Amino acid sequence: MTTVAILALLLSQAVAQTRAPEIESITRAEMEADLHFLASDTMRGRLTGTEEYLQAAKFIESRFRRIGLKPAGPGPAYEHPFTLLWSELADGNLFRITHGATSQPKLLEEFMPLFFSASARARAKVTFAGFGIDAPMLKWNDLSGGAIAGRILLMLDGEPAPDDPKSIFDGVVTSIHADPLRKALAAQDHGALAVLFVNGRQKSDGVHRFTSEARAYWPPKPPHLKRYALTSQTDRLRIPVATISPAAAQILLGNRQLADLLIQSETGITPIPLDHEAEIAVSLKRHIVEDRNIVAMVEGSGLKQEAVIISAHYDHNGAEGNQIYNGADDNGSGTVALLDIAEAYAQAARRGQRPERTVIFAAWGSEERCCGPLLGAWAWLANPPFPLEKTVAVLNMDMIGRSEEVPEGGGARFRGLPIQTAASNAGAVNIIGASYSPDLRQAVIAANSGIDLLLRQRYDNNRSNLLRRSDHWVFLNHGIPALWFHTGLHPDYHTAFDRPEKIDYPKMERVARLVHQLSWNLAQQPSRPRMLQPRPIPPPD
């Protein structure tokens, strides 16, 4: 360790010895009272687009207003508004392939539009474009050196080397570069007329599997949990986007084999013009939903042009009839902790103890909603009321009220996580994202002095995809140091049994106090935590 690093560590530890003002006001009793309201049956799971979801937002805003925090949204206002869309299939969806003879794959059997697609039509020759990834920072571009403009692009789902812990695409975590909307926008920017995705890792004879997946994606009746996208992103898209079956893709490829092209694409590929012409028409009925983050702040006394963000999402999965997904831990726990931390800052400010930096309290909307979740945080990134370059760090709380418990045979929800008991994690909290900023990792260790939680840092490169499953991930992808405080998944996660009476309130109090102490330290110290560039690939668990 260099002399500079040692001095920085000693400074952070010295700062941590000063207790954050009003930290003792963060109590289990207050959080328990708030949670029994926010996760009550009357709130019916706070599902995006429902009256109860709006009521939860108004409750958070009223608390921010009552304790005297300044609004941090545009206007200024406590609401940071954004809009979402969900789609239904309309008449007129079509896919044709022409090369001498014409074949017409069937809707929901061999092709399906993606819900964020533009309602548009294209007819042109086809180019195979590998994974369709354009990532300049990683020196990777599947969209250069070949026929792209004026063509329909056939590209692979996902990303290269998904099972390689050393992959430049976030190791075994699915990276931002695998996002199909991001790929489609990049293709459009390069002049493509349409995008066709194919799952290259599915056998070409998997017609029945494709059909079942397509009918699940587009059920006859709109599902309880709808797929949403941000209109700020989808409004930019003007081209049709669809997924086709491996069998349909093989027709387009002619003598080239999809399996062989997948192998070539794992290390990057120059786009390959194909002989076939395709015609794709997408017709969707769009529905717009108004949404909002609720944001407030304590203005800093010195470095007020810089900010630390403390955050939690307030939505959950709603209710189906009498079955209510209360979402006490996910994420009522983080939301009520956010309120208590905000009140501690407000009380300290009234006594003249303001942080040096501004501290922003953000209750994100629509974190849960597929596909492309974390929508409230992405909306902040798209339209930030506070400059992103002045954001020092983001401390996100999501599920901080239980202890991690992974049962044997727990299913896909626990994929990649080792079997473990709640007792083995009784005093532990997962710190996710710490490997991306050693400065922030040291800061959280220093802040834990006197709180004495067991800090586990094990999921930044894990097949569970936990790294990208909460709002901190949005900021990591923008180069902003960010941590997710997470006491772990458990069998009640995303079920009707995630109720307020099952929360470990003493533990939640300790986690909230840790976040408060860390945020105060970051707001006070002269230096900013740094991100490693390029982003590292930490070892898997």
Coordinates of C-alpha atoms in Angstrom, one line a residue:
M1 CA 0.0 0.0 0.0
T2 CA 1.4 3.4 -1.0
T3 CA 1.9 6.3 1.5
V4 CA -1.0 8.2 -0.2
A5 CA -3.3 5.2 0.1
I6 CA -2.4 4.8 3.8
L7 CA -3.1 8.4 4.5
A8 CA -6.4 8.2 2.7
L9 CA -7.4 5.2 4.7
L10 CA -6.4 6.8 8.0
L11 CA -8.4 9.9 7.0
S12 CA -11.5 7.9 6.3
Q13 CA -11.1 6.0 9.6
A14 CA -10.7 9.3 11.4
V15 CA -13.9 10.7 9.9
A16 CA -15.7 7.5 10.8
Q17 CA -14.9 8.0 14.5
T18 CA -17.2 11.0 14.5
R19 CA -20.7 9.7 14.9
A20 CA -23.2 11.0 12.3
P21 CA -25.5 13.5 14.0
E22 CA -28.9 12.2 15.1
I23 CA -27.9 8.6 14.2
E24 CA -29.6 7.4 17.4
S25 CA -32.9 8.9 16.1
I26 CA -33.0 6.0 13.6
T27 CA -35.0 3.5 15.5
R28 CA -36.6 0.1 15.0
A29 CA -39.8 1.4 16.5
E30 CA -40.3 4.2 13.9
M31 CA -39.4 2.0 11.0
E32 CA -41.8 -0.8 12.2
A33 CA -44.7 1.7 12.5
D34 CA -44.0 3.0 9.0
L35 CA -43.7 -0.5 7.5
H36 CA -46.9 -1.7 9.0
F37 CA -48.6 1.0 7.0
L38 CA -46.6 0.8 3.8
A39 CA -46.7 -3.0 3.6
S40 CA -50.2 -3.3 4.9
D41 CA -53.0 -5.2 3.1
T42 CA -54.7 -1.9 2.3
M43 CA -51.7 -0.8 0.2
R44 CA -52.2 -4.0 -1.9
G45 CA -48.5 -4.4 -2.9
R46 CA -47.9 -1.0 -4.4
L47 CA -48.0 -2.1 -8.0
T48 CA -47.0 0.4 -10.7
G49 CA -50.0 2.1 -12.2
T50 CA -52.4 1.4 -9.3
E51 CA -54.1 3.8 -6.8
E52 CA -52.2 2.2 -3.9
Y53 CA -48.9 2.8 -5.7
L54 CA -49.8 6.5 -6.0
Q55 CA -50.8 6.5 -2.4
A56 CA -47.4 5.2 -1.4
A57 CA -45.7 8.0 -3.4
K58 CA -47.9 10.6 -1.7
F59 CA -47.1 9.1 1.7
I60 CA -43.3 9.4 1.0
E61 CA -43.7 12.9 -0.3
S62 CA -45.8 14.0 2.7
R63 CA -43.1 12.7 5.1
F64 CA -40.3 14.6 3.2
R65 CA -42.4 17.7 3.3
R66 CA -43.4 17.4 6.9
I67 CA -39.8 17.0 8.2
G68 CA -38.7 20.0 6.2
L69 CA -36.6 18.7 3.4
K70 CA -36.2 20.7 0.2
P71 CA -37.7 19.2 -3.0
A72 CA -35.0 17.7 -5.3
G73 CA -37.1 17.3 -8.4
P74 CA -37.6 19.6 -11.3
G75 CA -39.7 22.7 -10.7
P76 CA -38.6 22.4 -7.9
A77 CA -40.9 19.6 -6.8
Y78 CA -40.8 16.4 -4.8
E79 CA -41.9 14.5 -7.8
H80 CA -39.5 13.5 -10.5
P81 CA -41.9 12.5 -13.3
F82 CA -41.4 10.0 -16.1
T83 CA -43.6 7.9 -18.4
L84 CA -43.7 4.2 -19.1
L85 CA -45.4 2.2 -21.9
W86 CA -46.7 -1.3 -22.2
S87 CA -48.0 -2.8 -25.4
E88 CA -50.5 -5.2 -26.9
L89 CA -50.4 -6.9 -30.2
A90 CA -52.5 -5.3 -32.9
D91 CA -53.4 -6.5 -36.4
G92 CA -50.9 -6.5 -39.2
N93 CA -47.8 -8.2 -37.7
L94 CA -46.0 -10.0 -40.6
F95 CA -42.6 -11.7 -41.4
R96 CA -41.6 -12.9 -44.8
I97 CA -38.3 -14.4 -46.1
T98 CA -37.6 -14.3 -49.9
H99 CA -34.8 -16.1 -51.8
G100 CA -36.4 -17.4 -55.0
A101 CA -39.3 -18.9 -53.1
T102 CA -41.1 -17.0 -50.3
S103 CA -41.7 -18.4 -46.8
Q104 CA -43.9 -16.7 -44.2
P105 CA -43.2 -17.7 -40.6
K106 CA -46.2 -17.6 -38.3
L107 CA -46.8 -15.1 -35.6
L108 CA -46.1 -16.5 -32.1
E109 CA -44.8 -19.7 -33.6
E110 CA -41.7 -18.6 -35.5
F111 CA -41.5 -14.9 -34.9
M112 CA -42.8 -12.3 -32.4
P113 CA -42.5 -8.5 -32.1
L114 CA -40.7 -7.2 -28.9
F115 CA -43.0 -5.0 -26.8
F116 CA -40.8 -1.9 -27.1
S117 CA -40.7 -2.1 -30.9
A118 CA -41.9 0.8 -33.1
S119 CA -45.0 0.0 -35.1
A120 CA -43.2 0.1 -38.5
R121 CA -42.4 -1.9 -41.6
A122 CA -39.1 -2.7 -43.4
R123 CA -38.1 -4.8 -46.4
A124 CA -34.5 -5.2 -47.3
K125 CA -31.6 -7.7 -47.6
V126 CA -30.4 -9.2 -44.3
T127 CA -27.0 -8.9 -42.6
F128 CA -25.8 -11.1 -39.8
A129 CA -24.3 -8.8 -37.1
G130 CA -23.1 -11.2 -34.3
F131 CA -24.3 -10.0 -30.9
G132 CA -25.0 -6.5 -32.3
I133 CA -22.9 -4.9 -29.5
D134 CA -21.3 -1.5 -29.9
A135 CA -19.2 -0.9 -26.8
P136 CA -16.4 1.6 -27.5
M137 CA -15.1 1.5 -23.9
L138 CA -14.5 -2.3 -24.3
K139 CA -13.1 -1.9 -27.8
W140 CA -15.9 -4.1 -29.2
N141 CA -18.1 -3.2 -32.2
D142 CA -20.2 -5.8 -34.1
L143 CA -21.6 -3.0 -36.2
S144 CA -18.5 -1.8 -38.1
G145 CA -16.8 -3.0 -41.2
G146 CA -19.8 -4.5 -43.0
A147 CA -23.1 -3.8 -44.7
I148 CA -25.4 -2.3 -42.0
A149 CA -27.1 0.8 -43.4
G150 CA -30.2 0.1 -45.3
R151 CA -30.3 -3.6 -44.2
I152 CA -32.3 -5.7 -41.8
L153 CA -29.9 -7.0 -39.1
L154 CA -30.0 -10.5 -37.7
M155 CA -28.3 -10.6 -34.3
L156 CA -27.8 -13.0 -31.4
D157 CA -29.5 -12.6 -28.1
G158 CA -27.4 -11.9 -25.1
E159 CA -23.6 -11.4 -25.1
P160 CA -20.4 -13.3 -25.7
A161 CA -19.0 -15.8 -23.1
P162 CA -21.9 -15.6 -20.6
D163 CA -20.3 -18.3 -18.4
D164 CA -16.8 -16.9 -18.3
P165 CA -16.0 -15.1 -15.0
K166 CA -13.2 -13.2 -16.8
S167 CA -15.5 -11.9 -19.6
I168 CA -15.1 -8.2 -20.3
F169 CA -18.9 -8.1 -20.2
D170 CA -19.2 -8.0 -16.4
G171 CA -18.0 -11.6 -15.9
V172 CA -20.9 -14.0 -15.4
V173 CA -23.3 -11.1 -14.7
T174 CA -25.5 -10.2 -17.7
S175 CA -24.1 -6.8 -18.7
I176 CA -25.9 -3.7 -20.0
H177 CA -24.6 -4.5 -23.5
A178 CA -27.0 -7.5 -23.7
D179 CA -30.0 -5.3 -23.4
P180 CA -32.1 -5.7 -26.7
L181 CA -33.4 -2.1 -26.7
R182 CA -29.9 -0.8 -26.4
K183 CA -28.8 -3.0 -29.3
A184 CA -31.8 -1.9 -31.4
L185 CA -31.0 1.8 -30.8
A186 CA -27.4 1.2 -31.7
A187 CA -28.4 -0.6 -34.9
Q188 CA -30.7 2.2 -35.8
D189 CA -28.0 4.8 -35.2
H190 CA -25.9 2.8 -37.8
G191 CA -28.6 3.0 -40.4
A192 CA -30.3 -0.4 -39.9
L193 CA -33.9 -0.6 -41.1
A194 CA -35.0 -3.4 -38.6
V195 CA -33.6 -5.8 -36.1
L196 CA -34.3 -9.6 -35.8
F197 CA -33.0 -11.3 -32.7
V198 CA -32.4 -15.1 -32.4
N199 CA -31.3 -17.2 -29.5
G200 CA -28.2 -18.9 -30.9
R201 CA -27.9 -21.1 -27.9
Q202 CA -31.2 -22.8 -28.5
K203 CA -31.2 -25.7 -30.9
S204 CA -32.5 -24.9 -34.3
D205 CA -35.3 -27.5 -34.0
G206 CA -36.6 -25.9 -30.9
V207 CA -39.8 -24.7 -32.5
H208 CA -42.1 -25.8 -29.7
R209 CA -39.9 -24.1 -27.1
F210 CA -40.0 -20.9 -29.1
T211 CA -43.8 -21.1 -29.5
S212 CA -44.3 -21.6 -25.7
E213 CA -42.0 -18.7 -24.9
A214 CA -43.7 -16.4 -27.5
R215 CA -47.2 -17.2 -26.2
A216 CA -46.0 -16.5 -22.6
Y217 CA -44.5 -13.2 -23.8
W218 CA -47.8 -12.2 -25.6
P219 CA -50.6 -13.9 -23.5
P220 CA -54.2 -13.4 -24.8
K221 CA -55.0 -11.3 -21.8
P222 CA -52.7 -8.5 -20.5
P223 CA -50.9 -10.0 -17.5
H224 CA -51.0 -8.8 -13.9
L225 CA -47.3 -7.9 -14.1
K226 CA -46.9 -6.0 -17.3
R227 CA -43.7 -5.4 -19.2
Y228 CA -42.8 -1.7 -19.2
A229 CA -40.2 0.4 -20.9
L230 CA -39.3 4.1 -20.5
T231 CA -40.9 6.3 -23.2
S232 CA -37.7 8.4 -23.1
Q233 CA -36.0 5.4 -24.7
T234 CA -38.7 3.9 -26.8
D235 CA -39.7 7.2 -28.4
R236 CA -36.2 7.2 -30.0
L237 CA -36.8 3.9 -31.7
R238 CA -38.3 4.2 -35.2
I239 CA -37.6 0.7 -36.6
P240 CA -39.4 -2.7 -36.1
V241 CA -37.8 -5.1 -33.7
A242 CA -38.7 -8.8 -33.4
T243 CA -37.4 -12.2 -32.2
I244 CA -37.4 -15.2 -34.6
S245 CA -37.0 -18.9 -34.0
P246 CA -33.6 -20.6 -34.7
A247 CA -35.3 -22.5 -37.5
A248 CA -36.4 -19.2 -39.2
A249 CA -32.9 -17.8 -38.6
Q250 CA -31.4 -20.8 -40.3
I251 CA -33.5 -20.1 -43.4
L252 CA -32.0 -16.6 -43.6
L253 CA -28.5 -17.9 -43.1
G254 CA -28.7 -20.4 -46.0
N255 CA -25.6 -22.6 -46.0
R256 CA -24.0 -20.9 -43.0
Q257 CA -24.8 -22.6 -39.7
L258 CA -26.1 -20.7 -36.7
A259 CA -24.0 -22.7 -34.3
D260 CA -20.8 -21.9 -36.2
L261 CA -21.6 -18.2 -36.3
L262 CA -22.3 -18.2 -32.6
I263 CA -18.7 -19.5 -32.0
Q264 CA -17.3 -16.9 -34.3
S265 CA -19.3 -14.2 -32.6
E266 CA -17.9 -15.0 -29.2
T267 CA -14.7 -13.2 -30.1
G268 CA -16.2 -10.5 -32.3
I269 CA -17.3 -10.6 -35.9
T270 CA -17.4 -8.4 -39.0
P271 CA -21.0 -8.1 -40.2
I272 CA -21.9 -10.7 -42.9
P273 CA -24.3 -9.7 -45.7
L274 CA -26.7 -12.6 -46.5
D275 CA -28.4 -13.4 -49.8
H276 CA -31.9 -13.5 -48.4
E277 CA -34.4 -10.6 -48.3
A278 CA -36.8 -10.2 -45.4
E279 CA -39.9 -8.2 -44.8
I280 CA -41.0 -7.4 -41.2
A281 CA -44.0 -5.5 -40.1
V282 CA -44.7 -4.8 -36.4
S283 CA -48.1 -3.4 -35.3
L284 CA -48.6 -2.7 -31.5
K285 CA -51.1 -0.9 -29.4
R286 CA -49.2 1.2 -26.9
H287 CA -50.5 2.2 -23.5
I288 CA -48.8 5.1 -21.5
V289 CA -48.5 5.1 -17.7
E290 CA -47.5 8.2 -15.8
D291 CA -44.9 7.5 -13.1
R292 CA -42.7 9.3 -10.6
N293 CA -39.7 9.1 -8.3
I294 CA -40.1 11.0 -5.0
V295 CA -37.0 13.0 -4.2
A296 CA -35.9 15.4 -1.5
M297 CA -32.6 16.8 -0.2
V298 CA -30.7 18.5 2.6
E299 CA -28.5 21.2 1.0
G300 CA -24.8 21.0 1.8
S301 CA -23.1 23.8 3.7
G302 CA -19.8 23.9 1.8
L303 CA -19.6 21.5 -1.2
K304 CA -23.3 21.8 -1.9
Q305 CA -22.7 21.6 -5.6
E306 CA -21.8 17.9 -5.1
A307 CA -24.2 15.2 -3.7
V308 CA -24.5 11.8 -2.1
I309 CA -27.7 10.0 -3.0
I310 CA -29.4 7.6 -0.6
S311 CA -32.1 5.6 -2.3
A312 CA -34.6 2.8 -2.1
H313 CA -37.4 1.7 -4.4
Y314 CA -41.0 1.8 -3.1
D315 CA -42.9 -0.3 -5.6
H316 CA -43.7 -4.0 -5.4
N317 CA -45.8 -6.7 -7.2
G318 CA -49.4 -5.7 -6.2
A319 CA -52.2 -8.1 -5.6
E320 CA -54.2 -10.7 -7.5
G321 CA -57.7 -11.0 -6.0
N322 CA -57.3 -11.8 -2.3
Q323 CA -53.6 -12.7 -2.7
I324 CA -51.5 -9.6 -1.7
Y325 CA -47.8 -9.3 -2.3
N326 CA -47.1 -7.0 0.6
G327 CA -43.5 -6.5 -0.2
A328 CA -42.4 -5.8 3.4
D329 CA -38.8 -6.7 2.9
D330 CA -38.9 -6.0 -0.8
N331 CA -38.7 -3.1 -0.5
G332 CA -40.8 -1.6 2.2
S333 CA -37.7 -2.2 4.5
G334 CA -35.4 0.1 2.4
T335 CA -38.1 2.7 1.9
V336 CA -38.9 3.2 5.6
A337 CA -35.1 3.2 6.4
L338 CA -34.8 6.0 3.8
L339 CA -37.5 8.0 5.6
D340 CA -35.8 7.6 9.0
I341 CA -32.4 8.5 7.6
A342 CA -33.9 11.6 5.9
E343 CA -35.5 12.6 9.2
A344 CA -32.1 12.3 11.0
Y345 CA -30.5 14.6 8.5
A346 CA -33.5 17.1 8.8
Q347 CA -33.2 17.1 12.6
A348 CA -29.4 17.7 12.5
A349 CA -29.9 20.5 10.0
R350 CA -32.4 22.3 12.2
R351 CA -29.7 22.2 14.9
G352 CA -27.2 23.7 12.5
Q353 CA -25.4 20.5 11.6
R354 CA -25.5 20.4 7.9
P355 CA -23.3 18.0 5.8
E356 CA -20.7 19.6 3.7
R357 CA -22.1 18.0 0.5
T358 CA -25.8 17.9 -0.4
V359 CA -27.5 14.7 0.4
I360 CA -30.4 13.6 -1.8
F361 CA -33.0 11.1 -0.7
A362 CA -34.5 9.2 -3.7
A363 CA -37.5 6.9 -3.5
W364 CA -37.3 5.2 -6.9
G365 CA -40.5 4.1 -8.8
S366 CA -41.0 0.9 -10.8
E367 CA -37.8 -1.0 -9.9
E368 CA -39.5 -4.3 -10.2
R369 CA -41.1 -4.0 -13.6
C370 CA -39.8 -6.2 -16.3
C371 CA -38.3 -6.1 -18.8
G372 CA -35.5 -3.7 -18.2
P373 CA -36.3 -3.0 -14.6
L374 CA -34.9 -0.2 -12.4
L375 CA -37.0 2.2 -14.4
G376 CA -37.2 5.0 -11.9
A377 CA -33.4 5.0 -11.6
W378 CA -32.9 4.9 -15.4
A379 CA -35.4 7.8 -15.6
W380 CA -33.2 9.8 -13.2
L381 CA -30.2 9.1 -15.4
A382 CA -32.1 10.2 -18.5
N383 CA -33.3 13.5 -16.9
P384 CA -31.2 14.2 -13.8
P385 CA -32.3 17.2 -11.7
F386 CA -28.9 17.1 -10.1
P387 CA -25.8 16.9 -12.3
L388 CA -24.5 13.3 -12.7
E389 CA -20.9 14.5 -12.8
K390 CA -21.4 16.1 -9.4
T391 CA -22.8 12.9 -7.9
V392 CA -20.2 11.5 -5.5
A393 CA -21.8 8.2 -4.6
V394 CA -25.1 6.3 -4.5
L395 CA -26.1 4.2 -1.4
N396 CA -29.0 2.0 -2.3
M397 CA -31.1 0.0 0.2
D398 CA -33.2 -2.9 -1.1
M399 CA -34.3 -5.7 1.1
I400 CA -32.6 -4.9 4.4
G401 CA -35.0 -6.5 6.8
R402 CA -34.3 -10.2 6.9
S403 CA -31.3 -12.6 6.8
E404 CA -30.3 -14.4 3.6
E405 CA -31.8 -17.9 3.4
V406 CA -31.3 -20.0 0.3
P407 CA -33.2 -23.4 0.5
E408 CA -32.3 -26.5 -1.4
G409 CA -34.4 -26.7 -4.5
G410 CA -35.4 -23.0 -4.3
G411 CA -35.7 -22.6 -8.0
A412 CA -34.7 -20.0 -10.5
R413 CA -35.1 -17.1 -8.0
F414 CA -32.0 -18.4 -6.2
R415 CA -30.0 -19.4 -9.2
G416 CA -26.2 -19.1 -8.5
L417 CA -26.5 -18.7 -4.8
P418 CA -25.2 -21.3 -2.4
I419 CA -27.6 -23.1 0.0
Q420 CA -27.5 -21.3 3.4
T421 CA -29.5 -20.7 6.5
A422 CA -30.9 -17.5 7.9
A423 CA -29.0 -18.2 11.2
S424 CA -25.7 -18.2 9.3
N425 CA -26.4 -14.7 8.1
A426 CA -28.0 -13.3 11.2
G427 CA -25.6 -10.4 11.6
A428 CA -24.6 -10.0 8.0
V429 CA -25.4 -7.6 5.2
N430 CA -24.3 -8.0 1.5
I431 CA -22.4 -5.0 0.1
I432 CA -22.9 -5.3 -3.6
G433 CA -20.9 -3.1 -6.0
A434 CA -17.9 -2.6 -3.6
S435 CA -15.4 -4.1 -6.0
Y436 CA -15.9 -1.3 -8.5
S437 CA -14.6 1.3 -6.1
P438 CA -11.9 0.3 -3.5
D439 CA -12.3 3.8 -2.0
L440 CA -16.0 3.1 -1.3
R441 CA -15.2 -0.3 0.0
Q442 CA -12.8 1.1 2.6
A443 CA -15.3 3.8 3.5
V444 CA -18.0 1.3 4.3
I445 CA -15.6 -0.7 6.4
A446 CA -14.7 2.4 8.4
A447 CA -18.4 3.4 8.8
N448 CA -19.1 0.0 10.2
S449 CA -16.9 0.7 13.2
G450 CA -19.2 0.5 16.3
I451 CA -22.1 -0.9 14.3
D452 CA -20.3 -4.3 13.8
L453 CA -22.3 -5.9 11.1
L454 CA -20.7 -8.7 9.2
L455 CA -20.0 -7.1 5.7
R456 CA -20.2 -9.8 3.0
Q457 CA -18.8 -8.8 -0.4
R458 CA -19.4 -11.8 -2.5
Y459 CA -21.9 -11.2 -5.3
D460 CA -20.3 -8.8 -7.7
N461 CA -19.5 -11.6 -10.2
N462 CA -22.1 -14.2 -9.5
R463 CA -24.5 -16.1 -11.7
S464 CA -27.4 -14.9 -9.6
N465 CA -27.2 -11.6 -11.5
L466 CA -27.6 -9.8 -8.1
L467 CA -25.2 -7.1 -9.2
R468 CA -27.8 -5.8 -11.8
R469 CA -31.0 -6.5 -9.8
S470 CA -31.3 -3.2 -7.9
D471 CA -31.1 0.5 -8.7
H472 CA -27.4 1.0 -7.8
W473 CA -26.5 -0.8 -11.1
V474 CA -27.8 2.1 -13.2
F475 CA -25.2 4.3 -11.6
L476 CA -22.4 1.8 -11.8
N477 CA -23.0 1.7 -15.5
H478 CA -22.6 5.5 -15.7
G479 CA -19.2 5.4 -13.8
I480 CA -20.7 6.6 -10.4
P481 CA -19.5 4.7 -7.3
A482 CA -22.6 2.9 -6.0
L483 CA -23.4 0.3 -3.3
W484 CA -26.4 -1.9 -2.7
F485 CA -27.1 -2.8 1.0
H486 CA -28.9 -6.1 0.9
T487 CA -29.5 -8.6 3.7
G488 CA -30.3 -11.3 1.2
L489 CA -33.0 -13.3 -0.6
H490 CA -35.2 -15.7 1.3
P491 CA -38.1 -18.1 0.6
D492 CA -40.7 -15.3 1.1
Y493 CA -39.1 -13.1 -1.6
H494 CA -41.7 -12.2 -4.2
T495 CA -44.4 -14.2 -2.4
A496 CA -47.5 -13.3 -0.4
F497 CA -45.6 -14.2 2.8
D498 CA -43.3 -11.2 2.7
R499 CA -45.1 -9.4 5.5
P500 CA -44.2 -6.8 8.2
E501 CA -44.4 -9.2 11.1
K502 CA -41.5 -11.3 9.6
I503 CA -39.0 -8.4 9.6
D504 CA -35.9 -8.4 11.9
Y505 CA -36.3 -4.8 13.1
P506 CA -33.2 -4.6 15.3
K507 CA -31.1 -5.7 12.4
M508 CA -32.8 -3.3 10.0
E509 CA -32.0 -0.5 12.5
R510 CA -28.3 -1.4 12.4
V511 CA -28.2 -1.5 8.6
A512 CA -30.0 1.9 8.3
R513 CA -27.5 3.4 10.8
L514 CA -24.6 2.0 8.8
V515 CA -25.9 3.7 5.6
H516 CA -26.5 6.9 7.5
Q517 CA -23.0 6.9 9.0
L518 CA -21.4 6.1 5.6
S519 CA -23.4 8.8 3.8
W520 CA -22.4 11.4 6.4
N521 CA -18.7 10.4 6.1
L522 CA -18.9 10.7 2.3
A523 CA -20.6 14.0 2.6
Q524 CA -17.9 15.3 4.9
Q525 CA -14.6 14.0 3.5
P526 CA -12.7 16.3 1.1
S527 CA -12.0 13.6 -1.5
R528 CA -14.5 11.7 -3.7
P529 CA -14.4 7.9 -4.0
R530 CA -13.0 6.8 -7.3
M531 CA -14.3 4.2 -9.7
L532 CA -11.8 1.7 -11.2
Q533 CA -11.4 2.3 -15.0
P534 CA -12.0 0.2 -16.8
R535 CA -14.5 -1.6 -14.6
P536 CA -12.9 -4.7 -13.1
I537 CA -14.0 -8.2 -13.3
P538 CA -13.8 -9.4 -9.6
P539 CA -13.5 -13.1 -8.9
P540 CA -16.7 -15.1 -8.7
D541 CA -18.0 -16.4 -5.4

